[in-house]
Coordinates of N, CA and C in Angstrom, one line a residue:
X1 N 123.2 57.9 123.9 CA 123.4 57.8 122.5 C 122.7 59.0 121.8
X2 N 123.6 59.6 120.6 CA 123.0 60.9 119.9 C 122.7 60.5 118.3
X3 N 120.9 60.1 118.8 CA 121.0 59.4 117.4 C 120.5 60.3 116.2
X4 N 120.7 61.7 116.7 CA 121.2 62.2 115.6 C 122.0 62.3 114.3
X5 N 123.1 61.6 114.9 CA 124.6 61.3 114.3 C 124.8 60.4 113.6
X6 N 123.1 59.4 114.1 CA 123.5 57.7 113.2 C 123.3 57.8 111.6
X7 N 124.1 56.9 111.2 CA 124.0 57.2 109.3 C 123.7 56.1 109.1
X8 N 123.2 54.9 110.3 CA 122.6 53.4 110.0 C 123.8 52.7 109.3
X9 N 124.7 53.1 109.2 CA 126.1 52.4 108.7 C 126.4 50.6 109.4
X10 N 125.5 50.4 110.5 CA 126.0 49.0 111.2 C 127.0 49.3 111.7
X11 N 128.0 50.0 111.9 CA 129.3 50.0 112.7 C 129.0 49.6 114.1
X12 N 128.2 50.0 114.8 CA 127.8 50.4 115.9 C 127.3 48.7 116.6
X13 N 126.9 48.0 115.7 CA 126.9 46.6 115.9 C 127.8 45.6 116.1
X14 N 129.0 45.9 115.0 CA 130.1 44.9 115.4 C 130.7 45.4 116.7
X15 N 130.8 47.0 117.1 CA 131.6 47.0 117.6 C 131.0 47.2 119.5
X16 N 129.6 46.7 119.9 CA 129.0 46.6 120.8 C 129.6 45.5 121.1
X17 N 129.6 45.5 122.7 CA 130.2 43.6 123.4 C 129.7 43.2 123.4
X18 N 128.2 43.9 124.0 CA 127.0 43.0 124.6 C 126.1 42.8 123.7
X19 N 126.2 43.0 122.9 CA 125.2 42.8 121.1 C 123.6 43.4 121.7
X20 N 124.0 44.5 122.3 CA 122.7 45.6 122.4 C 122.4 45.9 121.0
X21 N 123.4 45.8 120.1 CA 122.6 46.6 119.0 C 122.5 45.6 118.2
X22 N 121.6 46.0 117.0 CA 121.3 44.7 115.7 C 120.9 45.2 114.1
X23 N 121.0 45.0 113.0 CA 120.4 45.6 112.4 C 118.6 44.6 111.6
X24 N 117.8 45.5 111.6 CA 117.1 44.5 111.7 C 116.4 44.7 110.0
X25 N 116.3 43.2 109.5 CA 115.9 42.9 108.4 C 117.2 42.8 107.6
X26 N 117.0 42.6 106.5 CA 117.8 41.3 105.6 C 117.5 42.0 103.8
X27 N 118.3 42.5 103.3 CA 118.1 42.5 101.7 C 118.5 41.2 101.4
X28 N 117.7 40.9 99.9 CA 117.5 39.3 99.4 C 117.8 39.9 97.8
X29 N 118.4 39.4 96.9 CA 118.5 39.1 96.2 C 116.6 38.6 95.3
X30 N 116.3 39.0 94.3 CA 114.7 38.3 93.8 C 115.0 37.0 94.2
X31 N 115.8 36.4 93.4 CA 115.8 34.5 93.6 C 116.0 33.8 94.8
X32 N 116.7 34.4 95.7 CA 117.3 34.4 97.2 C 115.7 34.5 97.9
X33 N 115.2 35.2 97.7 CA 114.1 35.8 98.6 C 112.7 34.9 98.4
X34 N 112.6 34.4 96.6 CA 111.9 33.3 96.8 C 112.2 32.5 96.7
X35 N 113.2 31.9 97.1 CA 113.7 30.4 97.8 C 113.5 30.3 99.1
X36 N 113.2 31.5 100.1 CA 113.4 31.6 101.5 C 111.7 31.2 101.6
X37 N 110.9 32.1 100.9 CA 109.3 32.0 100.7 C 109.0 30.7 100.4
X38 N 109.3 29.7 99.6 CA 109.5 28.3 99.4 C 109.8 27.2 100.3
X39 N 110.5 27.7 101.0 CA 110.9 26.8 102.3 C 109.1 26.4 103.2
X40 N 108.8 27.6 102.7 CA 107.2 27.1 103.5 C 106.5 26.3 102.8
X41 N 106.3 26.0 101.4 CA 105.4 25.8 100.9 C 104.3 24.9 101.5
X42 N 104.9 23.7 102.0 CA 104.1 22.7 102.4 C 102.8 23.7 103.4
X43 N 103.6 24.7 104.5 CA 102.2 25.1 104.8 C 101.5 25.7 103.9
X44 N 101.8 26.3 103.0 CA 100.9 27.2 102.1 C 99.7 26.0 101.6
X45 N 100.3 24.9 100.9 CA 99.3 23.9 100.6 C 98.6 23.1 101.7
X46 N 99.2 22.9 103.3 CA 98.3 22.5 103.8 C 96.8 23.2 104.5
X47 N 97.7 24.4 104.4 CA 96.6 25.3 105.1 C 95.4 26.5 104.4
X48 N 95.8 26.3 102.8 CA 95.3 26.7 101.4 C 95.5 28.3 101.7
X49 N 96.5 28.9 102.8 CA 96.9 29.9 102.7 C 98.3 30.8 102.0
X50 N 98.8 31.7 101.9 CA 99.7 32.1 100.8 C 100.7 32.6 101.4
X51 N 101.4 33.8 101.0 CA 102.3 34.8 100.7 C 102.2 36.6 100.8
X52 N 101.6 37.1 102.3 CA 101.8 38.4 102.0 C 102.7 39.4 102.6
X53 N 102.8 40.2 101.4 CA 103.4 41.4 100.9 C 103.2 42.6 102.1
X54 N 104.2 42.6 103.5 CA 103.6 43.3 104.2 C 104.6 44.3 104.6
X55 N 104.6 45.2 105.8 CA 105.9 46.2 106.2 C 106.0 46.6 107.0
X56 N 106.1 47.9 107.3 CA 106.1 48.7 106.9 C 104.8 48.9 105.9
X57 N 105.5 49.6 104.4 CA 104.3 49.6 103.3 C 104.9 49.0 102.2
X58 N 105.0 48.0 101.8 CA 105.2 47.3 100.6 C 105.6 48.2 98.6
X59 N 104.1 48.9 98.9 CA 103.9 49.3 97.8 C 104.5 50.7 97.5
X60 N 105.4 51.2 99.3 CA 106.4 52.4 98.7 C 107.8 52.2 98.8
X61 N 108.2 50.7 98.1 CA 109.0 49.9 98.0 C 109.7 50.2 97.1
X62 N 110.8 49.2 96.4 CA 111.2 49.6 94.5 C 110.1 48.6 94.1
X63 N 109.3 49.3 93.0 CA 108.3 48.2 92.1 C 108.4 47.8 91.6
X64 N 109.3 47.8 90.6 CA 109.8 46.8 89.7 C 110.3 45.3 90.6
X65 N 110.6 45.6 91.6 CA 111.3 44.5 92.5 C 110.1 43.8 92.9
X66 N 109.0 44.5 93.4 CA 107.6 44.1 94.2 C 106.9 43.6 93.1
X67 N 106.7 44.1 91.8 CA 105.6 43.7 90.9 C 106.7 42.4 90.4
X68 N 107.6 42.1 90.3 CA 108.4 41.0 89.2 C 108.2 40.1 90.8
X69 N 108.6 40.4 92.2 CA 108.3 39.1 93.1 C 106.4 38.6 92.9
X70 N 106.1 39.6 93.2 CA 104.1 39.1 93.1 C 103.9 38.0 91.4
X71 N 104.9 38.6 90.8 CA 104.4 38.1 89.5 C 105.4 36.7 89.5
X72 N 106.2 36.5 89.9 CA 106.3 35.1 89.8 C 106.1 33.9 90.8
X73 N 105.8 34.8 92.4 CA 104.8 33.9 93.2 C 103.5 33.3 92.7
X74 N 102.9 34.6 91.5 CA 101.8 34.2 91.4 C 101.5 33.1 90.0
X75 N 102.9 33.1 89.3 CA 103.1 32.3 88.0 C 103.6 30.9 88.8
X76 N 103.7 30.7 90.2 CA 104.1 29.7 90.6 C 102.6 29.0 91.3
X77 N 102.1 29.5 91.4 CA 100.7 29.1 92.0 C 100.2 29.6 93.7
X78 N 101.1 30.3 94.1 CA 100.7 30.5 95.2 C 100.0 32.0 95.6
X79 N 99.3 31.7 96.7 CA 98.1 33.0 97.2 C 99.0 34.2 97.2
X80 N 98.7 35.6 96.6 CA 99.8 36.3 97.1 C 99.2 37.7 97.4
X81 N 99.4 38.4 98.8 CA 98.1 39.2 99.4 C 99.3 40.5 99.4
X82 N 98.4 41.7 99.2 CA 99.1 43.0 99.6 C 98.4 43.7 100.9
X83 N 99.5 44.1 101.8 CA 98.6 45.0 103.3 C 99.5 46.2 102.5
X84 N 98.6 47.0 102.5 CA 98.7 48.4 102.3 C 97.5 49.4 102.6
X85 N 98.2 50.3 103.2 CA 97.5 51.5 103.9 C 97.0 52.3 103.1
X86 N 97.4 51.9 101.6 CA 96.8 52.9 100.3 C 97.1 54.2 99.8
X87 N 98.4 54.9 101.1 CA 98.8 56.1 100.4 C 100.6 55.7 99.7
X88 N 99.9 55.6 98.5 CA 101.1 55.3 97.5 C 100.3 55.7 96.1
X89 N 100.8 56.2 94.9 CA 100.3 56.3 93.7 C 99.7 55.2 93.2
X90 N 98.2 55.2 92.3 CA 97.7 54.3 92.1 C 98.0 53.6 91.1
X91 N 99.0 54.0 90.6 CA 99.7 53.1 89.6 C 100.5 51.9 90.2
X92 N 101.0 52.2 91.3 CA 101.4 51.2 92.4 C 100.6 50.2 92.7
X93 N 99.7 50.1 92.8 CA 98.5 49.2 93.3 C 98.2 48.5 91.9
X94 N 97.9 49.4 90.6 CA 97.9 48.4 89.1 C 98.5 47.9 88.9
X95 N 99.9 47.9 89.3 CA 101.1 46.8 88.8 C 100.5 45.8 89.4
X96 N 100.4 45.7 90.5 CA 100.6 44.4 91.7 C 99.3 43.6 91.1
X97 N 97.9 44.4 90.6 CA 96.9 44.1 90.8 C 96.5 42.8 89.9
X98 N 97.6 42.2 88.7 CA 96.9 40.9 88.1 C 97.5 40.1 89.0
X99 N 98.7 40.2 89.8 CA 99.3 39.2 90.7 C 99.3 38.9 92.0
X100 N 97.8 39.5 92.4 CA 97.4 40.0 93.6 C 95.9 39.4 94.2
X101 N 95.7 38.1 94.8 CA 94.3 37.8 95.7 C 93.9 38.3 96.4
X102 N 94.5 39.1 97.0 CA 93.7 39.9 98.1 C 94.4 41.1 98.5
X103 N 93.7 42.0 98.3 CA 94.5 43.5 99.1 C 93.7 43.7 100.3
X104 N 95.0 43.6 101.7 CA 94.3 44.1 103.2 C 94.2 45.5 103.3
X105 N 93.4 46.4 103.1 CA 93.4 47.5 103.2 C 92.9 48.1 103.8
X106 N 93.5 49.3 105.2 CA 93.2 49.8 106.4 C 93.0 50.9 106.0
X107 N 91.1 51.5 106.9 CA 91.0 53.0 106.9 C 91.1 53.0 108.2
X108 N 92.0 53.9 108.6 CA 92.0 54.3 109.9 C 91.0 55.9 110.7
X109 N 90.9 56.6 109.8 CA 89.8 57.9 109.9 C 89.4 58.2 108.7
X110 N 87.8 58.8 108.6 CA 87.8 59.7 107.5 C 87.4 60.6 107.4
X111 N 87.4 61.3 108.6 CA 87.8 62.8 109.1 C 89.0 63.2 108.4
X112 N 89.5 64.0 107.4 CA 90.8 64.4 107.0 C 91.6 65.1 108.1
X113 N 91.4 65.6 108.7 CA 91.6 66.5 109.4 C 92.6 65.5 110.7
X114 N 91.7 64.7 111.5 CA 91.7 64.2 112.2 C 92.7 62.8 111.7
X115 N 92.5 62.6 110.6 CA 94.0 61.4 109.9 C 95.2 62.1 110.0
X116 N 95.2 63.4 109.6 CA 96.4 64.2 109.3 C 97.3 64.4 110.7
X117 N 95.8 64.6 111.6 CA 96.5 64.4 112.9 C 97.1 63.3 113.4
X118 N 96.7 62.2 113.5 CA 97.4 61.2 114.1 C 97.8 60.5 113.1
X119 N 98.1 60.5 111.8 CA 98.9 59.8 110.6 C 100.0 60.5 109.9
X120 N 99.5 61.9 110.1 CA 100.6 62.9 109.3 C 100.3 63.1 107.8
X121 N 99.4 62.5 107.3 CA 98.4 62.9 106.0 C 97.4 62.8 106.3
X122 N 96.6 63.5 105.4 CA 95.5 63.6 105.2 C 95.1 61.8 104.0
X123 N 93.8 61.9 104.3 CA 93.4 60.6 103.7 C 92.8 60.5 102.3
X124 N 92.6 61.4 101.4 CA 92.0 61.6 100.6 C 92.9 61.1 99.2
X125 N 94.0 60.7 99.2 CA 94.7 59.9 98.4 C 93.8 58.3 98.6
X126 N 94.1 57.7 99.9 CA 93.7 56.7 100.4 C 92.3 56.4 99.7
X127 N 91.2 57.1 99.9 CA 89.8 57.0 100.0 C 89.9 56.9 97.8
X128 N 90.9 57.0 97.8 CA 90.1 57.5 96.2 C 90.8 56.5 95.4
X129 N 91.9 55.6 96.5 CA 92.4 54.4 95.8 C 92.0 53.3 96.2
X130 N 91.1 53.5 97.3 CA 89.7 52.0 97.3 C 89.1 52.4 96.4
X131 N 88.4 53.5 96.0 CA 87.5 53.7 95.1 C 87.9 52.9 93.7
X132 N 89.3 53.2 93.2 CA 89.8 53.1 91.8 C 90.0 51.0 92.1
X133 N 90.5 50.7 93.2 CA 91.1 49.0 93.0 C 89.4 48.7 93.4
X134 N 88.8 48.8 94.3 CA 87.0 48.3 93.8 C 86.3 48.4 92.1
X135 N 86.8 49.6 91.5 CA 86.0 49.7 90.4 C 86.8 48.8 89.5
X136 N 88.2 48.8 89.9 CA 89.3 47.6 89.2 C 88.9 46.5 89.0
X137 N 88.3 45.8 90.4 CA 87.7 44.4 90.6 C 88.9 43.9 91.5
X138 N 89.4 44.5 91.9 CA 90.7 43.6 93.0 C 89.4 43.8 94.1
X139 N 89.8 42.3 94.9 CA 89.6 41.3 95.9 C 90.3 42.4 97.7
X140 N 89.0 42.6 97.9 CA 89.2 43.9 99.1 C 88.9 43.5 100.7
X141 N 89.9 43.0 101.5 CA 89.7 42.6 102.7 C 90.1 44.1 103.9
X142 N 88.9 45.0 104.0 CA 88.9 46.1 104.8 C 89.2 45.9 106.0
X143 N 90.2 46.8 106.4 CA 90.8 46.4 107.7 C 90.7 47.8 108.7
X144 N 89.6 47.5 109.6 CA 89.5 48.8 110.1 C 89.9 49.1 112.0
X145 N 91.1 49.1 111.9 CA 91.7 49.8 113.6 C 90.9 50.2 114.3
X146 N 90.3 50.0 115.5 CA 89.0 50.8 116.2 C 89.8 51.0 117.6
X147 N 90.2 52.3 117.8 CA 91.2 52.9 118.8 C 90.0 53.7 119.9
X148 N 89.8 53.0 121.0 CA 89.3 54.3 122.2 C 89.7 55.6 122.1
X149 N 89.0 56.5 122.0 CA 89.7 58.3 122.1 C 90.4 58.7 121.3
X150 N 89.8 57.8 119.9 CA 90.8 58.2 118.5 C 89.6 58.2 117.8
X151 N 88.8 56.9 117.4 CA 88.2 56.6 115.9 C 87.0 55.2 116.5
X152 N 87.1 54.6 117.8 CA 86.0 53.7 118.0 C 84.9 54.8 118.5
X153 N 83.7 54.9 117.5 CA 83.1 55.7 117.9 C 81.7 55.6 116.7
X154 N 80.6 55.8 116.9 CA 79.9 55.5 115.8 C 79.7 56.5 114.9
X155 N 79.9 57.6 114.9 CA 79.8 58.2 113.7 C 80.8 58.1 112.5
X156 N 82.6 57.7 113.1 CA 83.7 57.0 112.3 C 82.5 56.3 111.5
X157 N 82.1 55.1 112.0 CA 81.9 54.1 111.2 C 80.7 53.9 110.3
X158 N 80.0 54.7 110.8 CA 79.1 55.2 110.1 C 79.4 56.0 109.0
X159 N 79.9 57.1 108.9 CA 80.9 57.6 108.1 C 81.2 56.7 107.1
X160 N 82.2 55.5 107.3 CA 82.6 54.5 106.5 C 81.5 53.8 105.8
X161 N 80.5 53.5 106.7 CA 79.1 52.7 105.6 C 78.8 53.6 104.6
X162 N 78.3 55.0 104.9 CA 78.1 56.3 103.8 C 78.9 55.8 102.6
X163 N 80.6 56.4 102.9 CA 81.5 55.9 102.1 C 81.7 54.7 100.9
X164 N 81.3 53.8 101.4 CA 81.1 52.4 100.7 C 80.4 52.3 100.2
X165 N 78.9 52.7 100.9 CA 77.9 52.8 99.7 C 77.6 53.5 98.6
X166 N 78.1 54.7 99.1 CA 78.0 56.0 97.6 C 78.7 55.4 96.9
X167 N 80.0 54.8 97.0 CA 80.6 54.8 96.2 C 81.1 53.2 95.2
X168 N 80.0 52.5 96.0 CA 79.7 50.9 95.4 C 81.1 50.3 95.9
X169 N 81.5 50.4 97.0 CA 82.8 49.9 97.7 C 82.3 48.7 98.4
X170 N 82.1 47.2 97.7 CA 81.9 46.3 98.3 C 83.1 45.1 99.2
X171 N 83.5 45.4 99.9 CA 84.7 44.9 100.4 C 84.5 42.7 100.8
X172 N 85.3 42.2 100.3 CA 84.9 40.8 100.3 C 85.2 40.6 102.1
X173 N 85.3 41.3 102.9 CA 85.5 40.9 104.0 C 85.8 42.4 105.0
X174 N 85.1 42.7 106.2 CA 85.5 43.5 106.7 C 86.2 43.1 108.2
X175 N 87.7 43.7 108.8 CA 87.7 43.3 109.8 C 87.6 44.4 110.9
X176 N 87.4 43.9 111.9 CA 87.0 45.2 113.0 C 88.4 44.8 114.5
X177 N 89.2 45.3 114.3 CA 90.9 45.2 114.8 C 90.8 46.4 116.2
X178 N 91.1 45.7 116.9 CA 90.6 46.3 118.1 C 92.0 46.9 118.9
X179 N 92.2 47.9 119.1 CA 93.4 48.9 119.9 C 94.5 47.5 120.3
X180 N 95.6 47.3 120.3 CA 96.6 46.7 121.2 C 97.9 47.7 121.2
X181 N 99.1 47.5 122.3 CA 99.7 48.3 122.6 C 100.7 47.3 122.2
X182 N 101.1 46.0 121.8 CA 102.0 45.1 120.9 C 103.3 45.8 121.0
X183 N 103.3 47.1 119.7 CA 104.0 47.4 119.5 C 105.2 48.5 120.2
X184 N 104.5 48.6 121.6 CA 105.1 49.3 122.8 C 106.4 49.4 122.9
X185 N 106.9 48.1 123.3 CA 108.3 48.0 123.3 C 109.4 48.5 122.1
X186 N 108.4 48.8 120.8 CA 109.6 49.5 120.0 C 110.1 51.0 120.6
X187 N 109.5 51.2 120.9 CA 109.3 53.0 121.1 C 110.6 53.3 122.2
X188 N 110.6 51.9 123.3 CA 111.3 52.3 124.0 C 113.6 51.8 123.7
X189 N 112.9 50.9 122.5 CA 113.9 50.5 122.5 C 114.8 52.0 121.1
X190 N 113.8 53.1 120.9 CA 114.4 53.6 120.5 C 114.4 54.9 120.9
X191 N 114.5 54.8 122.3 CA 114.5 56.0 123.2 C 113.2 57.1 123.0
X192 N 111.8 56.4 122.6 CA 110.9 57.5 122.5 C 109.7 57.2 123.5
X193 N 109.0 58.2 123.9 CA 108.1 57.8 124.6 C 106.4 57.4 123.9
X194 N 106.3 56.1 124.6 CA 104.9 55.4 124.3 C 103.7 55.8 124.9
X195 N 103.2 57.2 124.4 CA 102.3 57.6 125.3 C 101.0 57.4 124.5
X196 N 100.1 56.4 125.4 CA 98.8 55.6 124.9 C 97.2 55.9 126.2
X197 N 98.0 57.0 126.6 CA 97.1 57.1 127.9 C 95.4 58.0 127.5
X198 N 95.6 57.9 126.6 CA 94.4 58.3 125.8 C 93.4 57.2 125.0
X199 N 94.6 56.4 124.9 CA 94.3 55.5 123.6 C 93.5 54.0 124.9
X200 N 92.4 53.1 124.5 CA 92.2 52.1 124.9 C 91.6 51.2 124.0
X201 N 91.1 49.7 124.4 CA 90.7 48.7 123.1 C 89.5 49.1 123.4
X202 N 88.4 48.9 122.8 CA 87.6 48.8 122.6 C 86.4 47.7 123.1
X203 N 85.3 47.8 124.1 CA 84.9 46.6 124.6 C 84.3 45.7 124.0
X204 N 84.2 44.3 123.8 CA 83.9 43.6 123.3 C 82.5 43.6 122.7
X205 N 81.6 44.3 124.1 CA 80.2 44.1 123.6 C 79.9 45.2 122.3
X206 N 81.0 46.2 122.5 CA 80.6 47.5 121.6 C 80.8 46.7 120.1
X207 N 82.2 46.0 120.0 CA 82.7 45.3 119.1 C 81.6 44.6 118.2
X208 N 80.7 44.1 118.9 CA 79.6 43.1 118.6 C 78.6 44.0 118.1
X209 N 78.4 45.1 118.7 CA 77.5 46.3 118.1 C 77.8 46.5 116.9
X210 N 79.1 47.1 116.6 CA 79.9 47.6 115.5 C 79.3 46.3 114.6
X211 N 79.5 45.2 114.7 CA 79.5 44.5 113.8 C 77.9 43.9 113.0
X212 N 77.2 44.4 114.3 CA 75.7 44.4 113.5 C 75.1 45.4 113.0
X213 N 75.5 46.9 113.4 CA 75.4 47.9 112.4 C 76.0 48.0 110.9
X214 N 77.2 47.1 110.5 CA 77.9 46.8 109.2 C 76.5 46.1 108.3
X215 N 76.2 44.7 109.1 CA 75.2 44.0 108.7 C 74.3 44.1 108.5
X216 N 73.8 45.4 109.3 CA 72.4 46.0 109.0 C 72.7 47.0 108.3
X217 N 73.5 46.9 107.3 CA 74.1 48.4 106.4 C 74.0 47.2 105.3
X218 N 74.0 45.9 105.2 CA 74.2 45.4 103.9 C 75.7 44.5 103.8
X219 N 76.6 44.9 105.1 CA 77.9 44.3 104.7 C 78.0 42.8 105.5
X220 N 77.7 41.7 105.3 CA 77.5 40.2 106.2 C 78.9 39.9 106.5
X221 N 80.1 39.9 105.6 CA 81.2 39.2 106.1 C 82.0 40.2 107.3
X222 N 81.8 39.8 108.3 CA 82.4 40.9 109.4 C 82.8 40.0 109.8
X223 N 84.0 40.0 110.7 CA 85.3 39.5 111.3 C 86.0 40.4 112.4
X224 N 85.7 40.1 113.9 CA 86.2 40.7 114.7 C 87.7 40.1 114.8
X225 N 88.5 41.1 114.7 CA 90.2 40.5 114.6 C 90.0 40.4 113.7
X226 N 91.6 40.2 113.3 CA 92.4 40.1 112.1 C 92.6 38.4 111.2

């Protein structure tokens, strides 16, 4: 296959026998889309859990579509969370931000240099839109990737405690998300190669370190996993 050529048209779906191909995800209609969200409710109220806004990236979405869904989840009563990686305009994050309990938000480096390498930007957008939704008062559950031969490493995270504290970044929850390879199988299902042979999780005991250095920085809500 020369997927060069593909224009994502779906042709290529009806006309497979063996339904190797698929298109994946679903456009909804606003009203369509919270009626499907609705079908859950009972768990939302049994388990006093909500509604999040995830992706890909949510917030480099259409906004008007994302801020009018958050805003009537959240005129309906239910929890409604954003995962975003933070590089999006910070006006993006203000819209969402009266209809919004919790923003998951992942630093993955803050070495610029070393983001740019393995993300393709640099992070200095990122770093300066925790700064602005902290001083906002939006509800900040930090979500920090700890990759072997990338970013698990103590000066990273140390790095991050500096960061938070200069800058009064008190996060209501930090989690410490340990390397998995999960997502493997996409890579191959689109003809690219999954090369991770650098990359490992992280050992538990180190995990447990990580998480008492936070605490001995002042940060108590630490959460190994997600």
């Amino acid at each position: 296959m020369d997927r060069t050529l593909c224009q994502i048209c779906g042709a290529c779906v009806a006309a497979c026998p063996h339904n190797a191909r698929e298109i994946a995800g679903k456009e909804y209609e606003l009203p369509a889309l919270i009626r499907e969200l609705e079908k859950d409710r009972m768990f939302y109220e049994q388990s006093g859990g909500g509604i999040t806004l995830s992706g890909g990236e949510p917030l480099a979405q259409d906004m008007d579509y994302i801020e009018e869904l958050a805003r009537r989840l959240h005129t309906k009563g239910y929890s409604v969370n954003i995962d975003t990686c933070g590089c999006v305009p910070y006006e993006h994050i203000r819209r969402v931000l009266p209809y919004t309990d919790t923003f998951l938000y992942d630093i993955k480096l803050m070495d610029p240099k070393a983001h740019r390498q393995y993300t393709g930007v640099d992070n200095g957008l990122i770093l300066e839109n925790l700064k602005a939704l902290s001083a906002d008062g939006g509800k900040i559950n930090l979500r920090l990737p700890l990759t072997g031969g990338v970013n698990a490493t103590k000066q990273h995270l140390t790095d991050i405690i500096q960061f938070l504290q200069k800058n009064a970044v008190n996060p209501y929850r930090i989690h410490l998300l340990k390397y998995h390879s999960a997502g493997s199988g996409k890579y191959a299902r689109l003809d690219r190669l999954y090369d991770h042979s650098s990359m490992a999780a992280p050992e538990a005991g180190w995990l447990e370190q990580t998480a008492s250095l936070f605490r001995q920085s002042g940060f108590q809500n630490i959460q190994i996993g997600g």
